XYZ file of C-alpha atoms in Angstrom:
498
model
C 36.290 121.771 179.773
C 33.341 120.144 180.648
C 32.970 116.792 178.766
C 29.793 116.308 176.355
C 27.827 113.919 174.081
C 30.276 112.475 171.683
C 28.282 111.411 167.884
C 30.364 108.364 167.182
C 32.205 105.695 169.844
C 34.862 104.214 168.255
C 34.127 101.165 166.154
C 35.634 98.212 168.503
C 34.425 95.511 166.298
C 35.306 96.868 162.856
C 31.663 96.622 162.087
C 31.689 100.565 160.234
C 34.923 99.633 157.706
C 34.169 95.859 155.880
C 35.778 95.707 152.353
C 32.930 94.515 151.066
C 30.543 97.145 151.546
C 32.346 99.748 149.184
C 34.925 97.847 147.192
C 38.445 98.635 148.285
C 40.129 95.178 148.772
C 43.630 95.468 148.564
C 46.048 98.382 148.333
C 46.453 97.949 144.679
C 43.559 99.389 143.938
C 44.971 102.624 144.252
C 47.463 101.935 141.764
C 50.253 100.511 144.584
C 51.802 97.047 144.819
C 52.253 95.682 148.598
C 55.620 96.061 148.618
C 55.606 99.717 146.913
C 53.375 100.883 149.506
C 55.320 103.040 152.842
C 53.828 100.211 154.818
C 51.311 97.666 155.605
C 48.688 97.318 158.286
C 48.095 93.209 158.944
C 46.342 91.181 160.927
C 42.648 91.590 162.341
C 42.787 94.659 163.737
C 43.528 96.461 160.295
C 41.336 99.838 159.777
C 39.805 100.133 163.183
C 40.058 102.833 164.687
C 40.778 102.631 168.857
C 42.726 99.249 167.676
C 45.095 100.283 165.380
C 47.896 99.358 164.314
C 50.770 101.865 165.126
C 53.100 101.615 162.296
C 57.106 103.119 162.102
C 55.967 106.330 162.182
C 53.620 106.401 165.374
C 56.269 104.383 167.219
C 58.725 106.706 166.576
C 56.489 109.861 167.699
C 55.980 108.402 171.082
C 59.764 107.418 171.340
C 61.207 111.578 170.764
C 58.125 112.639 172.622
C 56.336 115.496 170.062
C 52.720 115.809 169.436
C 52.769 117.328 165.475
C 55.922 118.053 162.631
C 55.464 121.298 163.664
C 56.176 121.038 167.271
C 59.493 117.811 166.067
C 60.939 120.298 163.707
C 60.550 123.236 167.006
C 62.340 120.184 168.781
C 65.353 120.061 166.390
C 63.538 116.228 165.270
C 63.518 115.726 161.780
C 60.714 113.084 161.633
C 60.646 109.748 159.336
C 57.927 112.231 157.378
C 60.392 114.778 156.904
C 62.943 112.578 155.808
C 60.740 111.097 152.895
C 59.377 114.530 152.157
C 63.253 115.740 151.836
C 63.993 112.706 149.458
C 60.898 113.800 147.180
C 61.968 116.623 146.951
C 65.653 116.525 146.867
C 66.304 118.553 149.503
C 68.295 117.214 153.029
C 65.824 116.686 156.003
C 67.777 119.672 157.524
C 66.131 122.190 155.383
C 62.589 120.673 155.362
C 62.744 120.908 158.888
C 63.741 124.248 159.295
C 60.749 125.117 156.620
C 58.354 122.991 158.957
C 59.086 124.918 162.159
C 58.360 128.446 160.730
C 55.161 127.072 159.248
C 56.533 127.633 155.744
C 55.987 124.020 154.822
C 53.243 121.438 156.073
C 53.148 117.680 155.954
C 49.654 116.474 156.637
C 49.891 113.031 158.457
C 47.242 112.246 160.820
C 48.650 110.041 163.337
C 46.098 107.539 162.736
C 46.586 107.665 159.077
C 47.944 104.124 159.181
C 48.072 103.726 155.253
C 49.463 107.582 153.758
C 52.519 108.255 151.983
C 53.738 111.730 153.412
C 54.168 114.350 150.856
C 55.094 118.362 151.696
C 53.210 121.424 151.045
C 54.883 124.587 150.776
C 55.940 127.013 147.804
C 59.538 125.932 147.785
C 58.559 122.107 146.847
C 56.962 121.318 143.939
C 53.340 122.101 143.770
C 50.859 119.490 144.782
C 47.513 118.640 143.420
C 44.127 117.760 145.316
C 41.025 116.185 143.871
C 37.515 116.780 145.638
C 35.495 113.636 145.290
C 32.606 112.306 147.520
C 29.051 111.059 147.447
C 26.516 113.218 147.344
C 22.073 113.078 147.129
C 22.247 112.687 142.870
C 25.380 110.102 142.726
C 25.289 108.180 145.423
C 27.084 105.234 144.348
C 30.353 104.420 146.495
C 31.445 102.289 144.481
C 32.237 104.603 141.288
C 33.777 106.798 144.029
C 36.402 104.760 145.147
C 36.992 104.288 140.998
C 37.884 107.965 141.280
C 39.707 107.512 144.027
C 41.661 104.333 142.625
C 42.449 106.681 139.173
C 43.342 109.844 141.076
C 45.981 108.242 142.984
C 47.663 106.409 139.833
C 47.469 109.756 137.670
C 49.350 111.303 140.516
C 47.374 113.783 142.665
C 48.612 113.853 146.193
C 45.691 114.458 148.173
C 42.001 113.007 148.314
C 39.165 115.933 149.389
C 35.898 113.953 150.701
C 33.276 116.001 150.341
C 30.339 113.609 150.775
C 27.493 115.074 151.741
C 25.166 112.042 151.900
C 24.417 108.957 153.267
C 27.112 106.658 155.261
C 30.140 109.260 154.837
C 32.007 107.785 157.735
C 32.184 104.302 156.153
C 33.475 105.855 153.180
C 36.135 108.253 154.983
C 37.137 105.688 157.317
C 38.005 103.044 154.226
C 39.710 106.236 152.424
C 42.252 106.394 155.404
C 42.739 102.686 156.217
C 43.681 101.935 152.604
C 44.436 105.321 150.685
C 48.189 106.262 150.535
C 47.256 110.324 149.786
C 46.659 112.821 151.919
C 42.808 112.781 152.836
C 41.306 115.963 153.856
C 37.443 116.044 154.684
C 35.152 119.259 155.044
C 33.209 118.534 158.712
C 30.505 121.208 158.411
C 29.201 119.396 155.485
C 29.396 115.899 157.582
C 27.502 117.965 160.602
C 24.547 118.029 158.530
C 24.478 114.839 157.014
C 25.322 113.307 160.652
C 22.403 115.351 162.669
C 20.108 114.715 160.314
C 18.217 117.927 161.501
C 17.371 121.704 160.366
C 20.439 123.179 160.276
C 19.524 125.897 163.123
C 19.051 122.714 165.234
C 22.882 122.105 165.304
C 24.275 123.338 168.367
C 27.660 124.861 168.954
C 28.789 121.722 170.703
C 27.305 119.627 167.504
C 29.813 121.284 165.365
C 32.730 120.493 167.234
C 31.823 116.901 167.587
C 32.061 116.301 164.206
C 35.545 117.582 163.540
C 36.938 115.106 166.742
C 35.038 112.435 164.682
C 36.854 113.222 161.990
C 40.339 113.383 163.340
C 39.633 110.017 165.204
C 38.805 108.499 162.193
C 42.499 109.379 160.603
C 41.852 112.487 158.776
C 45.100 114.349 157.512
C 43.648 118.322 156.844
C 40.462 119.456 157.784
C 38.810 122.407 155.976
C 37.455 124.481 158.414
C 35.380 127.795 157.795
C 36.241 129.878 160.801
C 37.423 133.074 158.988
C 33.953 134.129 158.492
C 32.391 135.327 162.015
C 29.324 137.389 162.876
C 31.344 141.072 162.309
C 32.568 140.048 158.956
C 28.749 138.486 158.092
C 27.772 142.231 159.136
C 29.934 143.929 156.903
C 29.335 141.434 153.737
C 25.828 142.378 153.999
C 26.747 146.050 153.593
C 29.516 145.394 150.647
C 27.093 143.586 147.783
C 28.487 141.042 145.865
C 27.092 140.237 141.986
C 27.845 136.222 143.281
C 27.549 136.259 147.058
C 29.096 133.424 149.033
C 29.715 130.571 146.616
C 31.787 128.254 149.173
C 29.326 125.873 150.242
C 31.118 125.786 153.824
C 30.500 128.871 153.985
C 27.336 129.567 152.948
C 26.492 127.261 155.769
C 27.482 128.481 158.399
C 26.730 132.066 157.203
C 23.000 130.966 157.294
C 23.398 129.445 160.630
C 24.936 132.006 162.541
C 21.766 134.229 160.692
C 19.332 131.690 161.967
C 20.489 131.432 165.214
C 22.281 134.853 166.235
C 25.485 133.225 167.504
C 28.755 133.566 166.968
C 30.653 130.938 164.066
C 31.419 128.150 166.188
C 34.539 127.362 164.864
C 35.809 130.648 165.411
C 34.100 130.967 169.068
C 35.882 127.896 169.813
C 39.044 127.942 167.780
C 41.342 126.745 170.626
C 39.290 123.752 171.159
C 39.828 122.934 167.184
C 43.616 123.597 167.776
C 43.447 121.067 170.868
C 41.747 118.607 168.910
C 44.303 119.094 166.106
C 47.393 118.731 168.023
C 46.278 115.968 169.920
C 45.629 113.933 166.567
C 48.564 115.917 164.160
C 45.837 116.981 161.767
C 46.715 119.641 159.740
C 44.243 123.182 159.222
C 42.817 124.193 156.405
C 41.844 127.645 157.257
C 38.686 128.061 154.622
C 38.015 130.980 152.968
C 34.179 131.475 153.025
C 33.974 134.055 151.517
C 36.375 133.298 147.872
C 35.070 135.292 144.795
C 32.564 133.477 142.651
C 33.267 135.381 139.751
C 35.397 138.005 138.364
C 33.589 140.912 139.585
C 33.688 139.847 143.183
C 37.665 139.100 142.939
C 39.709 141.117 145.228
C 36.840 142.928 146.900
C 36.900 143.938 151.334
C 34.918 140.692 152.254
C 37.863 138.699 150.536
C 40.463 140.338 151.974
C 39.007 140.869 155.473
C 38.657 137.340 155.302
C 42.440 136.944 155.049
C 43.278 139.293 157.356
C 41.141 137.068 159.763
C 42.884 133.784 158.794
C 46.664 135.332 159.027
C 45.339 136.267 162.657
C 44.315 132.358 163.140
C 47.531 131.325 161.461
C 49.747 132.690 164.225
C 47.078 131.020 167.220
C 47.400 128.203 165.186
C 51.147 128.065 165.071
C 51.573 128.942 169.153
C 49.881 125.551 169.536
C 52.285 123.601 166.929
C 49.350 122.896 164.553
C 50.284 123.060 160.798
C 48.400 125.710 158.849
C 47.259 125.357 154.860
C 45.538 129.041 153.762
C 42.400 128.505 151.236
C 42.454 131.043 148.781
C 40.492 131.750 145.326
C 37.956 131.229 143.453
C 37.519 133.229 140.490
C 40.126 136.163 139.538
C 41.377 137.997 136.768
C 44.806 137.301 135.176
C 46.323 140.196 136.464
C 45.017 140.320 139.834
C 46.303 136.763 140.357
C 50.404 137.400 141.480
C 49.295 140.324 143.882
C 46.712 138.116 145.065
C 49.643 135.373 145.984
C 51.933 138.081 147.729
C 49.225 139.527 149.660
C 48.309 136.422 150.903
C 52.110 135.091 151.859
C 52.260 138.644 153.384
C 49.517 138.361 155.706
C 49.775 134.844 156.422
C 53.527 134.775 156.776
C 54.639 132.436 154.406
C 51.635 129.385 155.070
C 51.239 127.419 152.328
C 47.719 128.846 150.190
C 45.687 126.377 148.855
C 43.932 127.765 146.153
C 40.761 126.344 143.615
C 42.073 127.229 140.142
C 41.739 130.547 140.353
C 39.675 130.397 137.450
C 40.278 133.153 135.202
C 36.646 133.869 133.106
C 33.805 132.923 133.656
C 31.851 131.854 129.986
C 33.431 128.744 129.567
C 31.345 125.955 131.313
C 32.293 122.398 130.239
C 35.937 123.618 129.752
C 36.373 125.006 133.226
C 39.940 122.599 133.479
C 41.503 124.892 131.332
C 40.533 128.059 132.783
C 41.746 127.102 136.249
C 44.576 125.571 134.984
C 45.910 129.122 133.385
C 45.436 130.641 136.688
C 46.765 127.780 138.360
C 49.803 127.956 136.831
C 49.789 131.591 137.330
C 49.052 131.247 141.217
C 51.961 128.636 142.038
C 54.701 130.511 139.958
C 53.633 133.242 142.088
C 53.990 131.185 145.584
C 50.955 129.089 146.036
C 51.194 125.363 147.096
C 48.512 123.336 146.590
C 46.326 123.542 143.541
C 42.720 122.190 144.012
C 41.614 120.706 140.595
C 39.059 121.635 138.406
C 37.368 119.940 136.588
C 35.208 120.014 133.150
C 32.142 119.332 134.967
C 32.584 122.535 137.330
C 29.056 124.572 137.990
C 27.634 121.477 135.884
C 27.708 118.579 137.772
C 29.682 115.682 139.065
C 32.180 114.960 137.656
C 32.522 111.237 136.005
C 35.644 109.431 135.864
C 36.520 110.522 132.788
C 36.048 114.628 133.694
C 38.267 113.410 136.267
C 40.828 112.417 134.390
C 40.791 115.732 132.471
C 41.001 117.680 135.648
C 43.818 115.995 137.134
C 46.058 116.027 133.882
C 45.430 119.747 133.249
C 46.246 120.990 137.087
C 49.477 118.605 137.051
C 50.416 120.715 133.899
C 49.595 124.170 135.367
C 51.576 122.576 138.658
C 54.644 121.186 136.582
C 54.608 124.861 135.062
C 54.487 126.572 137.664
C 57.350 124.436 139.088
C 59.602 125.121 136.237
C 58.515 128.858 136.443
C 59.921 129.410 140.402
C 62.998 127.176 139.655
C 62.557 124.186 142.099
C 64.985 121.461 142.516
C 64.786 118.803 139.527
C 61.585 120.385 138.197
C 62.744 120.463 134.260
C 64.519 117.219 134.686
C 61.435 115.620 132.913
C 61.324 118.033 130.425
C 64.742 117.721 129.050
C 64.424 113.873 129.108
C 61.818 114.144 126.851
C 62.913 115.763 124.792
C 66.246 114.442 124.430
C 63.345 111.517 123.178
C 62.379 113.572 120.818
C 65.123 114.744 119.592
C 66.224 110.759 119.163
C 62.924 110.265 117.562
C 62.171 107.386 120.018
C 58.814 106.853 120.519
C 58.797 104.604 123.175
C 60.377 106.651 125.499
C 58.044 109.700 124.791
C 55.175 107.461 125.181
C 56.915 106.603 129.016
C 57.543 110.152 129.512
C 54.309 111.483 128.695
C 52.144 113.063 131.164
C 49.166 110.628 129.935
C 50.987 108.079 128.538
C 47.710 106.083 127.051
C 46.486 109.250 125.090
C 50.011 109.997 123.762
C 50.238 106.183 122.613
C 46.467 106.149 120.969
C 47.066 109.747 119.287
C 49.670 108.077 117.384
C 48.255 104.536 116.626
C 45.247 106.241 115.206
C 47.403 107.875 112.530
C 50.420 105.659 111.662
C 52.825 106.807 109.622
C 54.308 105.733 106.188
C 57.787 105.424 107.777
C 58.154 104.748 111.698
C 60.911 107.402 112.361
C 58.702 110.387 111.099
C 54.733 111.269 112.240
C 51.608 111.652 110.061
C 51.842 115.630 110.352
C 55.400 116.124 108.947
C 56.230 112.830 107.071
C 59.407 113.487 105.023
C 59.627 117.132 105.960
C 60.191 115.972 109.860
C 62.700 118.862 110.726
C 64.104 116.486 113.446
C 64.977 113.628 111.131
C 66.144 115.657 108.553
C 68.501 117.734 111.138
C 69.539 114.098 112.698
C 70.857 113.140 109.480
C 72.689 116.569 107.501
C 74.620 117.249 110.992
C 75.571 113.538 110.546
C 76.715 114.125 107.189
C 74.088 112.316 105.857
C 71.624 113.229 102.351
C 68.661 114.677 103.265
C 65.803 114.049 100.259
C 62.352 115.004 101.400
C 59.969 114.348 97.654
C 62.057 111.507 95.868
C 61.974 108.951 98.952
């Protein structure tokens, strides 16, 4: 392969990743301690990338000689990463291995990802959460982005989506993987555009593939990448009308420019060169579904499922080069198309771990689209997805603040904890009989300390004190709790005379 114009050098002078310039300045910001964090990058070379620090991890991968967890766990290796993931999830590293090599479970961990705590994806473990966040042309600020990011990471999601799609994204995604301990994942075709700075039927083939080295180089973990779609399937979509069309922005990209331009979807022309970059760098693939359902009446439909059938295909190219495989999925979907949905995909696709974005399940209710993609949610990983992708109550309105934030994350760790419950994995209900053994002991504090959101649990109850401590302002004397506590003690129960 003939070698070509590469966008970005790397940055030998740490020039592109200062603190100061966006407002991470110590790990703690994302809601760890030093000495909580997996480990610690010091010294001056810190965050740059082509003079990085090579922590445990990267020692010991060019020590047993593999390239990717895929191609360890082939080896019979289980990895540092598969050891932690195995502890998480109180399995042995045996097992997560064994899920690793079939493709069944993936652990995203960029090589260069100097600063990530690994966590697992796969339908056996519990279900993880992502957040999309990013700049864009209206909110520009980096600043309140990297408050999101901070707040995302202490309410527990796993993984950080950049989708910037303005200004200096690679300042911002290089500072996400220096200091973030998630898993960062980053769309490239959006970054192309930004990058080039040119009409979009300007970008050449070559352009496109730049982008995603960039973004392995600069530590990237998964990659969304929207090579399901090529210029057969563009044919046919055109013949099979939707009420939505293509809603993924992705896709709708590179739908237009393979219309401008009359060639073939670069990223599936040129898959193998994507897999070569991925291996090289232990990036993980998103396989993007361009063409999700944007409402209930597209759900389900041939341009969907030909999609899939596309991606399953790429799944098992993928796989032949050791490169971990995450399958995006839907979108909007009714309630009862959601489990056949789930088995069609882990039918095609062979057990990869689906990634889906809700599925929301109506469409009238903007402003409260966190719960409707938190039913289907729910729905989706009981019936074998993953990785939920949150949802906020800002979806189709705008960006979402930090508070919309907030919402989204606590409503898809609810669906996910659910859902986790639902398919019986290992500890899931643990939580749920602590609390409420709490309850059942009438001890606030700990409910307050087991609560998913422990702040709104606390102010809920300080805004409505109680006459008597051991009972709430709803019940009062007729608490069924306390008054159960005390007659299978042997005790009087009274309820109007005390």
């Amino acid at each position: 392969m003939k070698e070509r114009f590469r966008p970005v050098e790397p940055d030998t002078d740490n020039a592109g990743v200062g603190r100061k310039e966006i407002g991470f300045t110590a790990a703690s910001h994302f809601g760890f301690r030093s000495e909580e964090r997996l480990f610690s990058c010091r010294g001056k070379s810190r965050g740059r990338i082509g003079h990085i620090f090579r922590p445990p991890f990267i020692r010991e991968r060019r020590r047993m000689n593999y390239t990717t967890q895929m191609d360890a766990a082939r080896k019979g290796i289980i990895t540092k990463e598969m050891e932690l993931v195995a502890e998480k999830e109180k399995m042995t590293g045996e097992e997560i291995r064994a899920y690793v090599a079939k493709g069944q479970i993936a652990i995203p961990c960029n090589r260069l990802h100097t600063s990530i705590e690994p966590n697992g994806i796969g339908s056996m473990l519990k279900t993880k959460i992502n957040v999309n966040l990013g700049i864009s042309r209206d909110c520009k600020d980096m600043d309140v982005e990297v408050e999101k990011v901070n707040s995302a990471v202490k309410m527990g999601a796993e993984s950080i989506m950049d989708l910037s799609s303005f200004g200096d994204t690679r300042t911002f995604r290089r500072r996400l993987t220096s200091e973030c301990p998630a898993i960062i994942g980053t769309v490239p075709i959006y970054d192309a555009v930004v990058y080039y700075h040119k009409a979009l039927k300007e970008i050449t083939t070559e352009e496109w593939l730049d982008i995603v080295r960039m973004h392995a180089e600069d530590g990237v973990d998964f990659m969304t990448i929207h090579c399901g779609i090529n210029r057969a399937t563009a044919g046919r979509f055109k013949e099979n009308k939707r009420l939505t069309n293509i809603v993924s922005r992705g896709g709708s990209i590179i739908f237009a420019w393979m219309g401008m331009t009359g060639k073939e979807n670069a990223f599936y022309e040129h898959f193998d060169e994507i897999l070569d970059i991925c291996r090289e760098y232990d990036v993980t693939l998103s396989l993007g579904d361009a063409c999700r359902p944007g409402c209930l009446k597209d759900a389900s439909d041939i341009s969907q499922i030909e999609e899939l059938v596309t991606l399953g295909e790429l799944t098992r190219r993928a796989w032949e080069k050791d490169v971990q495989v995450i399958i995006e999925g839907p979108g909007h979907m009714p309630l009862d198309q959601i489990e056949a949905n789930m088995r069609i995909q882990k039918e095609i696709c062979k057990g990869a771990p689906f990634y889906v974005l809700g599925p929301l399940v109506t469409d009238i209710a903007p402003g409260y689209d966190h719960i409707t993609a938190a039913i289907g949610g729910a729905i989706a990983a009981a019936s074998g997805a993953s990785f939920l992708c949150y949802v906020t109550p800002a979806e189709h309105l705008r960006l979402p603040n930090l508070q919309d934030v907030k919402e989204g994350i606590i409503a898809s760790r609810i669906a996910a904890h659910a859902a986790d419950i639902a398919k019986g994995v290992r500890g899931a209900r643990d939580w749920d009989d602590e609390m409420s053994l709490a309850r059942k002991n009438l001890d606030w504090e700990r409910m307050f300390e087991l609560s998913i959101d422990p702040e709104k649990a606390r102010a809920y109850r300080a805004e409505a004190k109680p006459e008597k401590e051991d009972t709430c302002s709803m019940c009062g004397n007729f608490c069924a709790v306390r008054n159960m506590n005390r007659i299978l003690d042997g005790e009087i129960v009274s309820i109007f005379d005390e």
